[in-house]
CSV table of C-alpha atoms and ligand atoms in Angstrom, one decimal:
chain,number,residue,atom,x,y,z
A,20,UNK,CA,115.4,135.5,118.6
A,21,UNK,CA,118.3,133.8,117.2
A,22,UNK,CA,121.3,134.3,114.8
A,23,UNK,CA,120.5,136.7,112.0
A,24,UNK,CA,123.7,135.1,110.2
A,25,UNK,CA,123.2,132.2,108.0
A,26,UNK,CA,125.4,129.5,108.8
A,27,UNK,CA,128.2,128.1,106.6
A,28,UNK,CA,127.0,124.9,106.5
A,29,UNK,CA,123.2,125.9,106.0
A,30,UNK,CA,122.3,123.8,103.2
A,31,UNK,CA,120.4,125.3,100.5
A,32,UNK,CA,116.6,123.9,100.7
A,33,UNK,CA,116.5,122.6,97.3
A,34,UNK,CA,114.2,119.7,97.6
A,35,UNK,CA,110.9,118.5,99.4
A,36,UNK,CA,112.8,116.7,101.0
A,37,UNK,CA,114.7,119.6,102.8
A,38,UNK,CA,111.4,121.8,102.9
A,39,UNK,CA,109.9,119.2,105.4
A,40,UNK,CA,112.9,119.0,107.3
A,41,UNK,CA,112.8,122.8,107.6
A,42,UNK,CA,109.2,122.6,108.5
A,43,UNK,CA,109.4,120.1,111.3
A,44,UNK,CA,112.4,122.0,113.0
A,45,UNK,CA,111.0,125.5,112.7
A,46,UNK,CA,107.3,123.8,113.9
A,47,UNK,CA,109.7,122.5,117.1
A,48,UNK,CA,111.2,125.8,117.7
A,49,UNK,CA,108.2,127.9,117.5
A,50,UNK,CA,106.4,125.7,119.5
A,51,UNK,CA,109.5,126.1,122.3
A,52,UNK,CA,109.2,129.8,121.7
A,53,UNK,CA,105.7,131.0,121.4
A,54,UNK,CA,104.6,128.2,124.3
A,55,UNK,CA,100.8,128.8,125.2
A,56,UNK,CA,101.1,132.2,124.3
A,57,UNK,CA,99.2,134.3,121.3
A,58,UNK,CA,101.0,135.7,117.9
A,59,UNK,CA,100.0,138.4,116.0
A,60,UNK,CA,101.3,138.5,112.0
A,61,UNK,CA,100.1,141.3,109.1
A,62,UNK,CA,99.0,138.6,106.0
A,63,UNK,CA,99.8,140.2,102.9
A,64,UNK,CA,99.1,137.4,101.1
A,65,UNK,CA,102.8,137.8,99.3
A,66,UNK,CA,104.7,134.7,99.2
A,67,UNK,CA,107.1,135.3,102.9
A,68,UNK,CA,103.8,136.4,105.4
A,69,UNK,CA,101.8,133.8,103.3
A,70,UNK,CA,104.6,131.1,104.4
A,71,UNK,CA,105.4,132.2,108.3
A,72,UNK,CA,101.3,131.8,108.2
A,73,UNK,CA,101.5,128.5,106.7
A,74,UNK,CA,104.3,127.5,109.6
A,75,UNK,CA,102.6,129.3,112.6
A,76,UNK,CA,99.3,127.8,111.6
A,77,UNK,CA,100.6,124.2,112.0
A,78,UNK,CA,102.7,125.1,115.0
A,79,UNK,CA,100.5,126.8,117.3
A,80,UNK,CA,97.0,126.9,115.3
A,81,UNK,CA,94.6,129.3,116.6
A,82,UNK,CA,97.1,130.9,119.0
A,83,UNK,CA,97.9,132.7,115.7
A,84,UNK,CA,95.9,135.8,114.8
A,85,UNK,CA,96.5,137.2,111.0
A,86,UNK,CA,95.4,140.5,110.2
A,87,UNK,CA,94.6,141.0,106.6
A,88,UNK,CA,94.4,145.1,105.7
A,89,UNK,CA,92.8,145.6,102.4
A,90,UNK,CA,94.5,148.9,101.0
A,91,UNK,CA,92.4,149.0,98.3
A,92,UNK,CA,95.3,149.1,96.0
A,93,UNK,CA,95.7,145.0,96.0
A,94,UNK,CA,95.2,143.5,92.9
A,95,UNK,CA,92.0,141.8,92.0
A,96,UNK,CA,91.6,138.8,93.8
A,97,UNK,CA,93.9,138.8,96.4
A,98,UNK,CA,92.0,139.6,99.2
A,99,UNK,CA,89.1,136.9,98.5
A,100,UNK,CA,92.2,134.4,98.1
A,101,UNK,CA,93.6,135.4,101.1
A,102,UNK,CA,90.1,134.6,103.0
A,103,UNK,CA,89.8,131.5,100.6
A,104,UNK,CA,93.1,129.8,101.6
A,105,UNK,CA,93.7,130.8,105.4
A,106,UNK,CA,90.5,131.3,106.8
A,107,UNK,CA,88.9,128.4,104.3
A,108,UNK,CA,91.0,126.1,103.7
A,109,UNK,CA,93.6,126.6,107.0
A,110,UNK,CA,91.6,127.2,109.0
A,111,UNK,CA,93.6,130.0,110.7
A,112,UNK,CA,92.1,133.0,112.5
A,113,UNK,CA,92.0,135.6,110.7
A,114,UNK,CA,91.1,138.9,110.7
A,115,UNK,CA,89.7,140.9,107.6
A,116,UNK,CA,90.1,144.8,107.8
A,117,UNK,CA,88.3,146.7,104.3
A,118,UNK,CA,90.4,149.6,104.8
A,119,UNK,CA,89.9,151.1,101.2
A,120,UNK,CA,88.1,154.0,101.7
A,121,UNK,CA,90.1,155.2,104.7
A,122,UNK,CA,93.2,154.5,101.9
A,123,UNK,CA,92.0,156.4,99.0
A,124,UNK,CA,90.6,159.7,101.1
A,125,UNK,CA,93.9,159.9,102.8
A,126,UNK,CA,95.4,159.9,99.4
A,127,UNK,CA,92.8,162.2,97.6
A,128,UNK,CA,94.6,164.7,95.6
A,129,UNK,CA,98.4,163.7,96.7
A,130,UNK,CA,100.7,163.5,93.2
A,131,UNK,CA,103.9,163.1,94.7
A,132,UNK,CA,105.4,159.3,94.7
A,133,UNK,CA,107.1,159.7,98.2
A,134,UNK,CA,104.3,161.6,99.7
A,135,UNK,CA,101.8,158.5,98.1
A,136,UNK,CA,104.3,155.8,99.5
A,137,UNK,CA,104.5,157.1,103.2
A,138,UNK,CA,100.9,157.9,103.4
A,139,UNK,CA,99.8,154.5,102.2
A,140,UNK,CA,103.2,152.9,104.6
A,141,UNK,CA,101.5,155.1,107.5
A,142,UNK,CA,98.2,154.4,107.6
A,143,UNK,CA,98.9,150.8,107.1
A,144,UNK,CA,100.7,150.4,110.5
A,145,UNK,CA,97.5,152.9,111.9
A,146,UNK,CA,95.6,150.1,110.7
A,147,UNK,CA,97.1,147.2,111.4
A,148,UNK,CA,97.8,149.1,115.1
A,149,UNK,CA,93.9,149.7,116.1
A,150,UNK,CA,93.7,146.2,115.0
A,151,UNK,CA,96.3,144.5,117.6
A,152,UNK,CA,94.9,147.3,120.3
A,153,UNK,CA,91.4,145.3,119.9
A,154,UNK,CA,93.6,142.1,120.5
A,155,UNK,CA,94.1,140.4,124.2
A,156,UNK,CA,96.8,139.1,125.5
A,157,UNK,CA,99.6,139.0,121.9
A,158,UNK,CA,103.1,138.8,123.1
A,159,UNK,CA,104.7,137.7,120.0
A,160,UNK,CA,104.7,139.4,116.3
A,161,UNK,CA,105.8,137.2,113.3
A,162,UNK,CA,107.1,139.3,110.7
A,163,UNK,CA,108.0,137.4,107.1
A,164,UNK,CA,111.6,139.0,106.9
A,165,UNK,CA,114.1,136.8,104.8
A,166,UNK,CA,117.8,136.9,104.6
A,167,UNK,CA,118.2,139.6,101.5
A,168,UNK,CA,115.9,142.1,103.8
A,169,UNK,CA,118.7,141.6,106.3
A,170,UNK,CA,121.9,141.7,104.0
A,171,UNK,CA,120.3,144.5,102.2
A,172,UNK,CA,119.0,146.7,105.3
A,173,UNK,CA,117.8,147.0,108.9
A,174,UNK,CA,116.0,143.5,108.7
A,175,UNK,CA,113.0,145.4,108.2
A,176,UNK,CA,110.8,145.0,105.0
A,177,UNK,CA,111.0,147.4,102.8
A,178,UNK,CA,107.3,148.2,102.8
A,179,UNK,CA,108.0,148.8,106.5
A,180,UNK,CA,109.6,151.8,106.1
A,181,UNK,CA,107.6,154.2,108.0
A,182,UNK,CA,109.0,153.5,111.8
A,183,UNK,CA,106.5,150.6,113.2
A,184,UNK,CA,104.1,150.4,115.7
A,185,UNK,CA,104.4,152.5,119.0
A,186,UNK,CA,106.9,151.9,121.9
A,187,UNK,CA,103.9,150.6,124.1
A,188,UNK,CA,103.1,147.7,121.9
A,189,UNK,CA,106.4,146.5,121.5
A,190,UNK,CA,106.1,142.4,120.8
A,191,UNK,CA,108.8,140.1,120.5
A,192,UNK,CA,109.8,139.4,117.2
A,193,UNK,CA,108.7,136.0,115.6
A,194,UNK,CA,110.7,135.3,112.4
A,195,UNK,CA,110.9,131.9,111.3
A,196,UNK,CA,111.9,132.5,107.3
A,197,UNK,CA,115.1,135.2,108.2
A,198,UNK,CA,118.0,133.0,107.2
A,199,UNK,CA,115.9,131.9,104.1
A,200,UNK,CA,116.4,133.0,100.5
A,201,UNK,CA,113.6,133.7,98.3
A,202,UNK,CA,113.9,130.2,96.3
A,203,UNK,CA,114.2,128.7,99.2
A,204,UNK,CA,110.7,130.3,101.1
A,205,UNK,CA,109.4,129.0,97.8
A,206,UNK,CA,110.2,125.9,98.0
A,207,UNK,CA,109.1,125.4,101.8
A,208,UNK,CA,105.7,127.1,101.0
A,209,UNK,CA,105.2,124.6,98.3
A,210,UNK,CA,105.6,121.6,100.8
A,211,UNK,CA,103.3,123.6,103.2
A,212,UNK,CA,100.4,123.3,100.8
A,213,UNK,CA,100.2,126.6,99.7
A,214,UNK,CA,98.8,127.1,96.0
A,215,UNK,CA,101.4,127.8,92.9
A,216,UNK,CA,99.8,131.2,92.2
A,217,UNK,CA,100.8,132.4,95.9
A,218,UNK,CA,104.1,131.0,96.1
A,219,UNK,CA,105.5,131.6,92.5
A,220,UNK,CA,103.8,134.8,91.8
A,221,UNK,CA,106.1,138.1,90.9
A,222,UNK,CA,106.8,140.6,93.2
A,223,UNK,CA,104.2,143.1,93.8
A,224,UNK,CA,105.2,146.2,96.0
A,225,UNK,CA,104.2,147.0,99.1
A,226,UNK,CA,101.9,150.1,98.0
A,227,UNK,CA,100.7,148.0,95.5
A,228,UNK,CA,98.4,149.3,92.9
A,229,UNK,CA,99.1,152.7,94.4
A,230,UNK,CA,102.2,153.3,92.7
A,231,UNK,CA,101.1,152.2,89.1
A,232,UNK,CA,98.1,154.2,89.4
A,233,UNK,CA,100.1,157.4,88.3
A,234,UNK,CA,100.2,160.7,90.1
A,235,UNK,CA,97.0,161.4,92.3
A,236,UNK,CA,94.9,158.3,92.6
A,237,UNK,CA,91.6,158.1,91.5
A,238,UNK,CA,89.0,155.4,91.5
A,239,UNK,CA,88.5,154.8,88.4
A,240,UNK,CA,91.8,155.1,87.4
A,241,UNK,CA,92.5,152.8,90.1
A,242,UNK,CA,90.0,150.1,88.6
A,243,UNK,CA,91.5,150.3,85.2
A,244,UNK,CA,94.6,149.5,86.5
A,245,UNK,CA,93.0,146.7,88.5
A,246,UNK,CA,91.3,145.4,85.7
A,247,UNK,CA,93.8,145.9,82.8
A,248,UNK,CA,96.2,144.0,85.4
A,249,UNK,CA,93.6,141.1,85.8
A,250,UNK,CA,93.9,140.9,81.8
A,251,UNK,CA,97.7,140.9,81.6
A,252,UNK,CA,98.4,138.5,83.9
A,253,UNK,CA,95.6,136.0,82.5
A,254,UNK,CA,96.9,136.3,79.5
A,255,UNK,CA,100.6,136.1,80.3
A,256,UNK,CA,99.0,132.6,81.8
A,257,UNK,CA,97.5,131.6,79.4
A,258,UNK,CA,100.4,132.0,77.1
A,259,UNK,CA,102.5,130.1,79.0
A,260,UNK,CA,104.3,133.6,80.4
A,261,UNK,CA,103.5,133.1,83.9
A,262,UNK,CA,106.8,132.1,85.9
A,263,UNK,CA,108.9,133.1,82.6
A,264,UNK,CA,109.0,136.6,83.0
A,265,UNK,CA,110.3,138.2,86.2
A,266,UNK,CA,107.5,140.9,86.7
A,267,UNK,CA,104.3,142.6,84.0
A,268,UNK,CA,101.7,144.6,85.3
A,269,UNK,CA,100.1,148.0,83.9
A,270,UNK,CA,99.7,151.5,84.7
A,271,UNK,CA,97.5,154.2,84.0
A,272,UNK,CA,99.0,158.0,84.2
A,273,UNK,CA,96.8,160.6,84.7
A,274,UNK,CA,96.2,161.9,81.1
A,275,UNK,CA,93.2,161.6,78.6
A,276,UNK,CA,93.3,161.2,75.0
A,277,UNK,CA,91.2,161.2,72.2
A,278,UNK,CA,89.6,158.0,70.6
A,279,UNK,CA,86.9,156.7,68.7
A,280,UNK,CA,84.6,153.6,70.1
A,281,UNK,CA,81.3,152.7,68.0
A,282,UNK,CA,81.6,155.8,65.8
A,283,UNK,CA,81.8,158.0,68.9
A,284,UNK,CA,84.7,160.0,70.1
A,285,UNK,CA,86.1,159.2,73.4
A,286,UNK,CA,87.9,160.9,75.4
A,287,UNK,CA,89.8,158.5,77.5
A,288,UNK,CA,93.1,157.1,79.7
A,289,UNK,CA,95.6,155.0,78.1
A,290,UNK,CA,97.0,151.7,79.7
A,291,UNK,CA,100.9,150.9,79.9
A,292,UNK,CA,102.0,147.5,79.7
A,293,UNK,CA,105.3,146.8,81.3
A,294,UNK,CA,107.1,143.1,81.5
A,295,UNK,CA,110.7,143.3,82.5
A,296,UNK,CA,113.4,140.3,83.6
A,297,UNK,CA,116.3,140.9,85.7
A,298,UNK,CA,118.2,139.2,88.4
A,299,UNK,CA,118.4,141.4,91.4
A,300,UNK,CA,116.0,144.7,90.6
A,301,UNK,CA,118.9,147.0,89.7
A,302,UNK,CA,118.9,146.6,86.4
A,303,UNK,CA,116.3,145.4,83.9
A,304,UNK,CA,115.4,144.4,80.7
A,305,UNK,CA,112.4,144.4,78.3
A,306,UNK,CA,110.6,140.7,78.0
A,307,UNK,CA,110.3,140.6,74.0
A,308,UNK,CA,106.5,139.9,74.5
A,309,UNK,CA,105.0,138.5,71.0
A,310,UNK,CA,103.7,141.2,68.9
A,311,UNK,CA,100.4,139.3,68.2
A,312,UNK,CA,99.8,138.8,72.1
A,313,UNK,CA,100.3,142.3,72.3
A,314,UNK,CA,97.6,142.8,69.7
A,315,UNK,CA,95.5,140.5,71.7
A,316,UNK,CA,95.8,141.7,75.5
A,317,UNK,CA,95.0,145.5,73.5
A,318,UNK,CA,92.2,144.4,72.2
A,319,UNK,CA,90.7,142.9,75.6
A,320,UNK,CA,92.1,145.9,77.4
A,321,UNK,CA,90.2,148.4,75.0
A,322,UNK,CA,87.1,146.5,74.7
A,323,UNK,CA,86.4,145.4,78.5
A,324,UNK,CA,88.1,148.0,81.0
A,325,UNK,CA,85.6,151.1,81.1
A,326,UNK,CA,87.3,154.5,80.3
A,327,UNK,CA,90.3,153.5,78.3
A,328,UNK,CA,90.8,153.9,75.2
A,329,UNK,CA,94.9,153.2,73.8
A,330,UNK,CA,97.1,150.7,75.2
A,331,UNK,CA,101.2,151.4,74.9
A,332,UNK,CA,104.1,149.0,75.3
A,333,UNK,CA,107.3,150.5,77.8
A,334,UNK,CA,110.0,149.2,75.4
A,335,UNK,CA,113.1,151.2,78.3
A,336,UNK,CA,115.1,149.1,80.1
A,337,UNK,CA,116.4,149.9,83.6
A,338,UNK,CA,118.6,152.0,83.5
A,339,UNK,CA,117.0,154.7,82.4
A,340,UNK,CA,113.5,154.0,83.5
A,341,UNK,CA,112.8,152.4,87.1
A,342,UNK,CA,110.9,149.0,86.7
A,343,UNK,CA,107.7,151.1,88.2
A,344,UNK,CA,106.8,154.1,87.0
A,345,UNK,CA,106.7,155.9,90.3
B,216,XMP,P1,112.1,150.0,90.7
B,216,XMP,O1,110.9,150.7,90.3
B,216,XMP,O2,112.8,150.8,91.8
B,216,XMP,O3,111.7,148.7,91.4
B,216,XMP,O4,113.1,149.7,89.6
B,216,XMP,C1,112.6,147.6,91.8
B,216,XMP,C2,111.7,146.5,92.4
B,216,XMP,O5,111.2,147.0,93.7
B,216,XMP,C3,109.8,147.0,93.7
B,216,XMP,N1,109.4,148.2,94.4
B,216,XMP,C4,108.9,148.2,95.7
B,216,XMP,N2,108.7,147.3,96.6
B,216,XMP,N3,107.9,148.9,98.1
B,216,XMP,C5,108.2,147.6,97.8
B,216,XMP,O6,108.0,146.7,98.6
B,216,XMP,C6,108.1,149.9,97.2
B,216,XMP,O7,107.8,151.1,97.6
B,216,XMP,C7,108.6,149.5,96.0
B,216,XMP,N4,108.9,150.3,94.9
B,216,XMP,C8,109.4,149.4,93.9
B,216,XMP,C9,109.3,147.0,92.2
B,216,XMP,O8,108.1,146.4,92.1
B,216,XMP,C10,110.4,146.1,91.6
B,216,XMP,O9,110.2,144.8,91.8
């Protein structure tokens, strides 16, 4: 529905002020479009589902199903603050799917990056399918597309890569956020209540944890990444990196080394800390992180995430390294 070309004169929402404005038109237009009828959205919990929630929740309430699929590669928290704010706080109806397992068998043993990616791509639209198959009566399925998905492909997110759902259950397209630019979904989410953490947090990629757990993906691999993650970005916080650098996280390759904890060799995996600015993703440099932070976020890392036993700095810019590792 509607233009997929942003006007001329479409002022930049800058302000409050213009975020409310925004809210109360698209609230008036959904309303027109969606009518009595129900709408079906996948919540990531990233900042552009987490806002076309936020606007379908105040347009047409319950009439809005969200389907949460835990991947198991989310990082820790998310889902519980998904349930917190939208099913809590909104009150919105929403529908929790603990898809982990199903995840990490489908992905037992598979090394290759693509392969990972379209497996986990796959199986999420499986998922989130059987889901809306259970569902009465949706006509309508919001998607949170914004304008740089549609000058920069299809108009389909990237994390969408892997052909959609089946001709059967084709729905029309809900997309309230497509002429928006990522400042500007910020600022509206901020007017529509939604907490600081959700709407300013970095971007996280659609196979999440599954690409920066390296090569075939293991659980316990997978929880050092999770928690050596956790540790990073509460430190970052706590420093006052948090909104300062464009994205950090860690990775874990699939390689042991040898170490000593309490007079005892270990054998164990190392944990890669990568925090990187850039403007637009194609290129990228190294956030000059303070070596005595570096120190510290090691020493947590080492002492609290089981089965690790170095932690290394990525000091390559992009180009030649990618800002992930797969
Ligand atoms: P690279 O590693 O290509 O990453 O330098 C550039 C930006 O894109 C994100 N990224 C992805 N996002 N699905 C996504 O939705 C993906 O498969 C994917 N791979 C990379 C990455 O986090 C970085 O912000």
């Amino acid at each position: 529905m509607g233009t997929n070309v942003r006007p001329a004169d479409m002022a930049r929402i800058t302000t409050p002020e213009l975020a409310e404005a925004f809210i109360s038109g698209q609230i008036k237009e959904l309303q027109a479009q969606i009518g009595d009828k129900k709408v079906l959205l996948a919540l990531s919990g990233g900042v552009d589902s987490s806002v076309v929630a936020a606007l379908l929740i105040k347009a047409v309430g319950k009439q809005l199903v969200c389907v949460h699929v835990n991947h198991g590669l989310l990082r820790k928290g998310e889902p519980e603050q998904v349930i917190e704010v939208f099913r809590n706080k909104m009150n919105a109806n929403l529908v929790y799917v603990d898809a982990s397992d199903r995840f990490l068998d489908k992905l037992a043993g598979v090394a290759e990056p693509e392969k990972k990616r379209k497996i986990i791509g796959a199986e999420f639209i499986r998922v989130f399918e059987e889901e809306a198959r259970k569902l009465d009566g949706i006509e309508f399925l919001a998607q949170g597309t914004i304008y740089p998905d549609i000058l920069e492909s299809d108009g389909v997110k990237a994390h969408h890569n892997v052909g959609g759902l089946p001709e059967d259950m084709k729905f029309e397209l809900v997309e309230p956020i497509k002429l928006l630019f990522k400042d500007e979904v910020r600022v509206v989410g901020k007017a529509l209540g939604l907490p600081d953490n959700m709407v300013y947090r970095q971007p996280f990629p659609g196979p999440g944890l599954g690409v920066r757990c390296l090569g075939a993906i293991t659980r316990d691999r997978l929880e050092a990444v999770r928690e050596s993650d956790a540790i990073l970005r509460e430190e970052f916080a706590r420093n006052g990196l948090e909104g300062k650098v464009w994205q950090y996280f860690t990775a874990v390759p699939d390689f042991k080394s040898v170490g000593i904890k309490d007079g005892k060799r270990t054998f164990a995996y190392p944990v890669i800390i990568r925090a990187v600015n850039t403007k637009d993703a194609m290129t990228a440099t190294v956030e000059n992180v303070p070596f005595e932070l570096l120190q510290h976020i090691t020493a947590r890392i080492t002492a609290e995430v089981p089965d690790v036993n170095r932690v290394l700095f990525d000091l390559t810019p992009k180009p030649s390294a990618t800002i992930e590792w797969e």
